[in-house]
Coordinates of C-alpha atoms and ligand atoms in Angstrom, one line a residue:
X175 CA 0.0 0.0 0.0
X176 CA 1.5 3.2 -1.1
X177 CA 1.8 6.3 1.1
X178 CA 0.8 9.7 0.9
X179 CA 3.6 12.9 1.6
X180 CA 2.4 15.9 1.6
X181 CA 5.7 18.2 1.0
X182 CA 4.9 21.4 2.8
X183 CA 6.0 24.6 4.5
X184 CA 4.1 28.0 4.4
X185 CA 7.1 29.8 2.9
X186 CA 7.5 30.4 -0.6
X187 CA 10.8 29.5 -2.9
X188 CA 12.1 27.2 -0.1
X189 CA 12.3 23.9 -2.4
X190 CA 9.2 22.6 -2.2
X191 CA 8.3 22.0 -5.9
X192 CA 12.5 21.4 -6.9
X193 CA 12.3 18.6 -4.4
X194 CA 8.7 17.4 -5.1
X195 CA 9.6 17.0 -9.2
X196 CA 13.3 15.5 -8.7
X197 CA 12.6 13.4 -5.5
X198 CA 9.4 11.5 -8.0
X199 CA 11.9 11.1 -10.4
X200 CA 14.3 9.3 -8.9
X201 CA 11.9 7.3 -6.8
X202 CA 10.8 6.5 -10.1
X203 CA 14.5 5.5 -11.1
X204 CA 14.3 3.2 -7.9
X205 CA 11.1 1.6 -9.4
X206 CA 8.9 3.3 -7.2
X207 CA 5.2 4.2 -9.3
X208 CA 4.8 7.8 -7.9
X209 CA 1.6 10.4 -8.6
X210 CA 2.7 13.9 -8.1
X211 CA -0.7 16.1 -7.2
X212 CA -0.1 19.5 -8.2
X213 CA -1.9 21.7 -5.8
X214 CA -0.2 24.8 -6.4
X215 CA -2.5 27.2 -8.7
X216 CA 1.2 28.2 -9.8
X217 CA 1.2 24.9 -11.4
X218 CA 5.2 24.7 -11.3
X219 CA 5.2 20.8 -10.7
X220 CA 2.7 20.7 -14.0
X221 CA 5.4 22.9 -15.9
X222 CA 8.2 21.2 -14.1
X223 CA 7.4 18.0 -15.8
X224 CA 7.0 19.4 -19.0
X225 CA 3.5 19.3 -18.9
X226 CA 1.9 22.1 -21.2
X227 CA -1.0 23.5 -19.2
X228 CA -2.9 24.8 -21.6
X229 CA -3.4 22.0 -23.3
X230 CA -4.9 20.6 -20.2
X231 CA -8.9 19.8 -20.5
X232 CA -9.3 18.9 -17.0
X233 CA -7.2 19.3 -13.9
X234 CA -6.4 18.7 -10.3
X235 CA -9.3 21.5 -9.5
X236 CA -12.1 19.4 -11.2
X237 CA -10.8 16.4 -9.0
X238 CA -11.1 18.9 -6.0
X239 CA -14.2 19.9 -6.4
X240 CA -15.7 16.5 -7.2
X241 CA -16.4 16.9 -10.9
X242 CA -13.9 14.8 -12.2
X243 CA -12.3 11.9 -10.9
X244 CA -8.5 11.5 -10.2
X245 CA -7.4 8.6 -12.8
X246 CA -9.2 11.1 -15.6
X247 CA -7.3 14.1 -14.9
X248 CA -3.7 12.0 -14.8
X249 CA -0.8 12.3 -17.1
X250 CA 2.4 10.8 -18.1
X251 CA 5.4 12.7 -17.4
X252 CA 8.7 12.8 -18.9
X253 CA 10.2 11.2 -15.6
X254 CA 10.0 6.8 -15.9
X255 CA 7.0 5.7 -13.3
X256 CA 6.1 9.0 -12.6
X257 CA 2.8 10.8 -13.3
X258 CA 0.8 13.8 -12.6
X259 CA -2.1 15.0 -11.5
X260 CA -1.6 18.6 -13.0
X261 CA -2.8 22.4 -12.0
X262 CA -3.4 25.2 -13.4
X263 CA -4.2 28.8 -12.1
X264 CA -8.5 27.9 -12.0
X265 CA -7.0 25.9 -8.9
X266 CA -7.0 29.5 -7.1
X267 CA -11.0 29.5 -6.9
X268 CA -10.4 25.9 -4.9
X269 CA -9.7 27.9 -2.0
X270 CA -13.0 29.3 -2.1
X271 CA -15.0 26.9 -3.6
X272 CA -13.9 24.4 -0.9
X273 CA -14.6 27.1 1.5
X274 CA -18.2 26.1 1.6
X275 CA -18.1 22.3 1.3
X276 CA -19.3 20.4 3.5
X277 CA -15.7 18.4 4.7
X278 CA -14.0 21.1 3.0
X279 CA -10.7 20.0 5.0
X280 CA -11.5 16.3 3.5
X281 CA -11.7 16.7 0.4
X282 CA -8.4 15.3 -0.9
X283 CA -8.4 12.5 1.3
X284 CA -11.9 11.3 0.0
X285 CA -10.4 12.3 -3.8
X286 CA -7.0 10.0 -3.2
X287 CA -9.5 7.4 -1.8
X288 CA -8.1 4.3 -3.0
X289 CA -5.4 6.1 -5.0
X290 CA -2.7 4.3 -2.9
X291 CA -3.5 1.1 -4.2
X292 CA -2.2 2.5 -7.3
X293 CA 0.9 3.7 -6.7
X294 CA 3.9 3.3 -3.7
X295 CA 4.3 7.4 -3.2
X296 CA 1.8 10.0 -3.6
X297 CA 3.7 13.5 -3.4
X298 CA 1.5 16.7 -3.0
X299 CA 3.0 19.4 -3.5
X300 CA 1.4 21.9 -1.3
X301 CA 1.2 25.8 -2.3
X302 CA 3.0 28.1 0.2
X303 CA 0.5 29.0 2.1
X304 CA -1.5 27.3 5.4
X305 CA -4.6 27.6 3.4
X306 CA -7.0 25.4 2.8
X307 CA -5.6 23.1 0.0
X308 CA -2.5 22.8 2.4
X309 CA -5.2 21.5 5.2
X310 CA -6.3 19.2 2.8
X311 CA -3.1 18.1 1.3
X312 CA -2.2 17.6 5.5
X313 CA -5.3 15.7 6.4
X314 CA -5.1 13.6 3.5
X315 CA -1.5 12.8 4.2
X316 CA 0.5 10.0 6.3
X317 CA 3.5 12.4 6.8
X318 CA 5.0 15.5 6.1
X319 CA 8.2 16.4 3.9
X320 CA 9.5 20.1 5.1
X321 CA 11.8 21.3 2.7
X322 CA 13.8 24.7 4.8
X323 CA 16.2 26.7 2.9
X324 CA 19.2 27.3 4.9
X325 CA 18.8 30.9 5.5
X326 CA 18.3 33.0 9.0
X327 CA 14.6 32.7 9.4
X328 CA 14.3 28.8 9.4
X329 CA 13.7 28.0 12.5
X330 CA 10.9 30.7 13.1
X331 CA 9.2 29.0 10.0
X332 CA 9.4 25.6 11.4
X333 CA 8.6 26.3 14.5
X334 CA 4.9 28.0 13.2
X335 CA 4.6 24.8 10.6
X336 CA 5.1 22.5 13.7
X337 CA 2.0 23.9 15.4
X338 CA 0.4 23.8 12.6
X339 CA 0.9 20.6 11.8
X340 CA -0.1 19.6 15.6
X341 CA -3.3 21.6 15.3
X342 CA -3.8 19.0 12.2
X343 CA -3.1 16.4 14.2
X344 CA -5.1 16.8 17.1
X345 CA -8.7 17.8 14.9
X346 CA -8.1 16.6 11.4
X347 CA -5.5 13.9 11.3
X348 CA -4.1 12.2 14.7
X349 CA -1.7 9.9 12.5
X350 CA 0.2 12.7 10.9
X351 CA 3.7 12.0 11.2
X352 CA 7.0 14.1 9.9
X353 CA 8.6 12.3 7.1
X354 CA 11.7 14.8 7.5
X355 CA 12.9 18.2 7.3
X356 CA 15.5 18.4 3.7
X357 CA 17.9 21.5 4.5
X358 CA 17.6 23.0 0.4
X359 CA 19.8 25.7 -1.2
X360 CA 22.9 24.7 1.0
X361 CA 25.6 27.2 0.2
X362 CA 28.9 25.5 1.6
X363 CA 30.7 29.2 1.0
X364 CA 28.9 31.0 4.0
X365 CA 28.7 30.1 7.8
X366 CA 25.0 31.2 7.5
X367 CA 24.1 27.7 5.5
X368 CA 26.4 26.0 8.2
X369 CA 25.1 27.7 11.4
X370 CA 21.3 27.4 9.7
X371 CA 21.9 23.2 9.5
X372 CA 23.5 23.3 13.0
X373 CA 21.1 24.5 14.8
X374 CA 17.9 22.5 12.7
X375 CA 20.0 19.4 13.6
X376 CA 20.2 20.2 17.4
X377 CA 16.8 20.9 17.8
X378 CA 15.0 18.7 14.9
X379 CA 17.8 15.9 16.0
X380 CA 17.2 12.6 13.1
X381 CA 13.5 14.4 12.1
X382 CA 16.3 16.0 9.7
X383 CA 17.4 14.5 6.5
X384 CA 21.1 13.9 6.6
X385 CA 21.2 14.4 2.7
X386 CA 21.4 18.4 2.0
X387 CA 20.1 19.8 -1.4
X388 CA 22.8 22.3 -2.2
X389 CA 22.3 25.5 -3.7
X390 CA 22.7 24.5 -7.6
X391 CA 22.6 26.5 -11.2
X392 CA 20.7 23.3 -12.9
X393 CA 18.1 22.9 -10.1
X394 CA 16.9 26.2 -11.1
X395 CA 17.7 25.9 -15.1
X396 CA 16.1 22.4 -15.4
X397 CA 12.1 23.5 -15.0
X398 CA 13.0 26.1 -17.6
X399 CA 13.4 23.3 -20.1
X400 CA 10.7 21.4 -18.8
X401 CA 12.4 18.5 -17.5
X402 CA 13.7 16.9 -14.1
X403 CA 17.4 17.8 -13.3
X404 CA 17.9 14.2 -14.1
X405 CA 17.3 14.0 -17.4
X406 CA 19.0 17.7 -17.5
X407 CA 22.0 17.1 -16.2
X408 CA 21.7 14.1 -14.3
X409 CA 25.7 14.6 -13.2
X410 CA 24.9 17.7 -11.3
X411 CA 25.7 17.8 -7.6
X412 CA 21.9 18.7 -7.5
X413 CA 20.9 15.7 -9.5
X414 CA 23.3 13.7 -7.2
X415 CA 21.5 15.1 -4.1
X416 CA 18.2 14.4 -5.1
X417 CA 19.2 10.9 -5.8
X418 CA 20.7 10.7 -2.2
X419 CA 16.9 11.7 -0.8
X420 CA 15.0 9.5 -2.4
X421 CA 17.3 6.5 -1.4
X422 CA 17.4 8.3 2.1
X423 CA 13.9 8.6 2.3
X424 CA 12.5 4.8 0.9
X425 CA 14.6 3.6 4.2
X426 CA 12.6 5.7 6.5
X427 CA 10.2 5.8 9.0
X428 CA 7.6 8.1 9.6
X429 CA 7.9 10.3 12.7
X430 CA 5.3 11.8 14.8
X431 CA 4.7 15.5 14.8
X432 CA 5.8 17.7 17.6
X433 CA 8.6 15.2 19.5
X434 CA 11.2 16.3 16.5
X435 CA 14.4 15.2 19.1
X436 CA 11.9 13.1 21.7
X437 CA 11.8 15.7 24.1
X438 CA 8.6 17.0 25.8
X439 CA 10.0 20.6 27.0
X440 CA 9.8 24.0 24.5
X441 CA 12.8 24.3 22.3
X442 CA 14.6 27.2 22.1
X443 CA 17.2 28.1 19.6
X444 CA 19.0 31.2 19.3
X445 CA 21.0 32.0 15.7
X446 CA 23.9 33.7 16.2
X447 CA 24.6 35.0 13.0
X448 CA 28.4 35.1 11.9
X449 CA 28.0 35.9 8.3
X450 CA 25.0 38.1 7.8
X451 CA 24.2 40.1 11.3
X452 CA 20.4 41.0 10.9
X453 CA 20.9 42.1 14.9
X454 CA 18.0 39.4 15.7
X455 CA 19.1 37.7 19.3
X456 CA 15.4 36.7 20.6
X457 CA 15.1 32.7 21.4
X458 CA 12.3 31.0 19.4
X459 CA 10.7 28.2 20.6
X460 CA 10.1 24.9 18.2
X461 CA 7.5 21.9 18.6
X462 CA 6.6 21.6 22.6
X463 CA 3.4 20.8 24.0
X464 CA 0.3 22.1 22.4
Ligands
ADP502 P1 8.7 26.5 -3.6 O1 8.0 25.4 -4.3 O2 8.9 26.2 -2.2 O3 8.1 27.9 -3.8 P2 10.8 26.1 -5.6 O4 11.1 24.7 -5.6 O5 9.9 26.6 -6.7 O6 10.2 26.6 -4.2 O7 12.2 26.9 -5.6 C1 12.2 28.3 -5.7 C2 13.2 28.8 -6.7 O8 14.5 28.4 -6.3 C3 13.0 28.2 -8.1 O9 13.4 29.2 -9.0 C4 14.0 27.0 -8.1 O10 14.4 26.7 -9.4 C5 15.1 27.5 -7.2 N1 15.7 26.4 -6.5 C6 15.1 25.5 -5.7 N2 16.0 24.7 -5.2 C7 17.3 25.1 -5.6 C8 18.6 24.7 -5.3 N3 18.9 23.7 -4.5 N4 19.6 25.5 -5.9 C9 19.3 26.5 -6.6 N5 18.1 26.9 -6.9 C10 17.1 26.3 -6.4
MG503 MG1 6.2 25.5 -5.4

C-alpha cells in the first residue's frame, strides 16, 4: 500500500516543488510508481514536468471539487513511473469553492481514496501558504516532507509549521507524522548555511534529512526546459543530491509531529549569525506541547 507525503512549508521559494519534481523522479528511477498532485495554482510541478497547461482539459481542480475523478485528470510525465495530477491557475478559486463544502478540510483524502492502491508514493506538493488546499493536502497525508532553505529565518518558519501541523493532528489527522525536514539551497561558502543546519540538527535531532540539497545552477535551469534535473543534467551535484533523498527517504520511517528530538520541553534556539548580522538575538521556541 502506497503512502501519501504531503511536502509542505508555508514559505515560498524554499524547495518545495524542486524537491517534489526530482525526488518523484528518482523514486521513479528506484522503481517506485509515484503520482505527483499538483496543488499549487502556480502549477510549477505541471510545468516542471513538462507538462503544457494549456493543453490541459481537465485538472487537479475538477478532481477537487468532485467533478472529475483522479485517474481522468492524470498524465504521463517525462520522468520513468512518474505521473501527474496537473494544475493550473483555476485551482486558485479551490480555496474558495472548498470554502463552503461540507468536509472542506477532507476533500483530498476522499479524492485519493483508493489512489494508494495504485501507486507506492503520492507526493503533494502543497502551495505556500496554510490555506486550505495545504489543510487538505495535511489531512489527507500519512506524513509530512518540510523542505527549509538554509537561510536566518528557518527556524521561526518551522517552528509555526510545527503547530500547525499539531493543530492537524489533534482535529483533522491524529496519524500525521514528519517524514523529515531536507535542508535546500545549502551554500557551503557561507557560515550562515552552516550555522542554519547546525542548529535545525540540534533541535530537529534525526526528524532532519542527513542528505542536504545544495544551492545548484541546474536545479533552477532544469524546469525552464521542462524536465527533471535528471534528465537535465543528471551529473549535477543537484541531480546527485536528489538521488541521495530518495534512497534516504525509501529507508525511513515516519515520525510523529511535535517530539522532532523526543523531548517534551519547549525548544529554544538562538542563531547567532556570523555571516549576515540582521541584529536578531530573541530565542524562538520549536515543537513543545500544544
Ligand atoms: P517552492 O515550491 O517552495 O516555492 P521552488 O522549488 O519553486 O520553491 O524553488 C524556488 C526557486 O529556487 C525556483 O526558481 C527554483 O528553481 C530555485 N531552487 C530550488 N532549489 C534550488 C537549489 N537547491 N539550488 C538553486 N536553486 C534552487
Ligand atoms: Mg512550489
Amino acid at each position: 500500500m502506497g503512502q501519501i507525503i504531503a511536502c509542505a512549508n508555508q514559505k515560498g521559494g524554499v524547495g518545495k516543488t524542486t524537491t517534489v519534481v526530482n525526488l518523484a523522479t528518482y523514486l521513479g528511477r528506484l522503481g517506485e510508481r509515484v503520482l505527483v498532485v499538483d496543488l499549487d495554482p502556480q502549477g510549477n510541478a505541471t510545468s516542471g514536468f513538462g507538462v503544457d497547461r494549456a493543453l490541459l482539459a481537465a485538472t487537479f481542480f475538477d478532481v477537487a471539487l468532485g467533478d472529475a475523478t483522479l485517474e481522468s485528470v492524470v498524465v504521463e510525465t517525462v520522468a520513468d513511473n512518474c505521473w501527474l495530477a496537473p494544475a493550473s491557475l483555476s485551482l486558485a478559486g479551490a480555496e474558495v469553492d472548498l470554502a463552503t463544502m461540507d468536509q472542506r478540510e477532507r476533500r483530498l483524502s476522499v479524492v485519493l481514496g483508493d489512489a494508494r492502491n495504485r501507486y507506492d508514493y503520492i507526493l503533494l506538493d502543497c502551495p505556500p501558504s496554510l490555506g486550505l488546499l495545504t489543510v487538505n493536502a495535511l489531512t489527507a497525508s500519512d506524513s509530512v516532507l518540510i523542505p527549509t532553505q538554509c537561510e536566518y529565518y528557518a527556524l521561526e518558519g518551522l517552528s509555526q509549521l510545527i503547530a500547525t501541523l499539531n493543530l492537524i493532528r489533534d482535529n483533522l489527522n491524529p496519524g500525521l507524522a514528519i517524514k523529515g525536514v531536507v535542508l535546500t539551497m545549502y551554500d557551503a561558502r557561507t557560515n550562515l548555511s552552516a550555522d542554519v543546519a547546525t542548529e535545525v540538527r540540534k533541535h530537529l535531532g534525526d526528524a532532519v534529512f542527513e542528505t542536504v540539497i545544495p544551492r545548484s545552477v541546474r536545479l533552477s535551469e532544469a524546469p525552464s526546459f521542462g524536465l527533471p534535473v535528471a534528465l537535465y543534467r543528471g551529473d549535477s551535484r543537484g541531480a546527485v543530491a536528489y538521488a541521495e533523498l530518495a534512497a534516504e527517504l525509501r529507508g525511513r520511517d515516519n515520525r510523529l509531529v511535535g517530539e522532532p528530538a523526543g523531548r517534551s520541553e519547549p525548544l529554544t534556539a538562538t542563531i547567532e549569525p556570523r555571516a549576515v548580522d540582521t541584529g536578531v538575538r530573541t530565542p524562538i521556541a520549536i515543537g513543545g506541547p500544544t
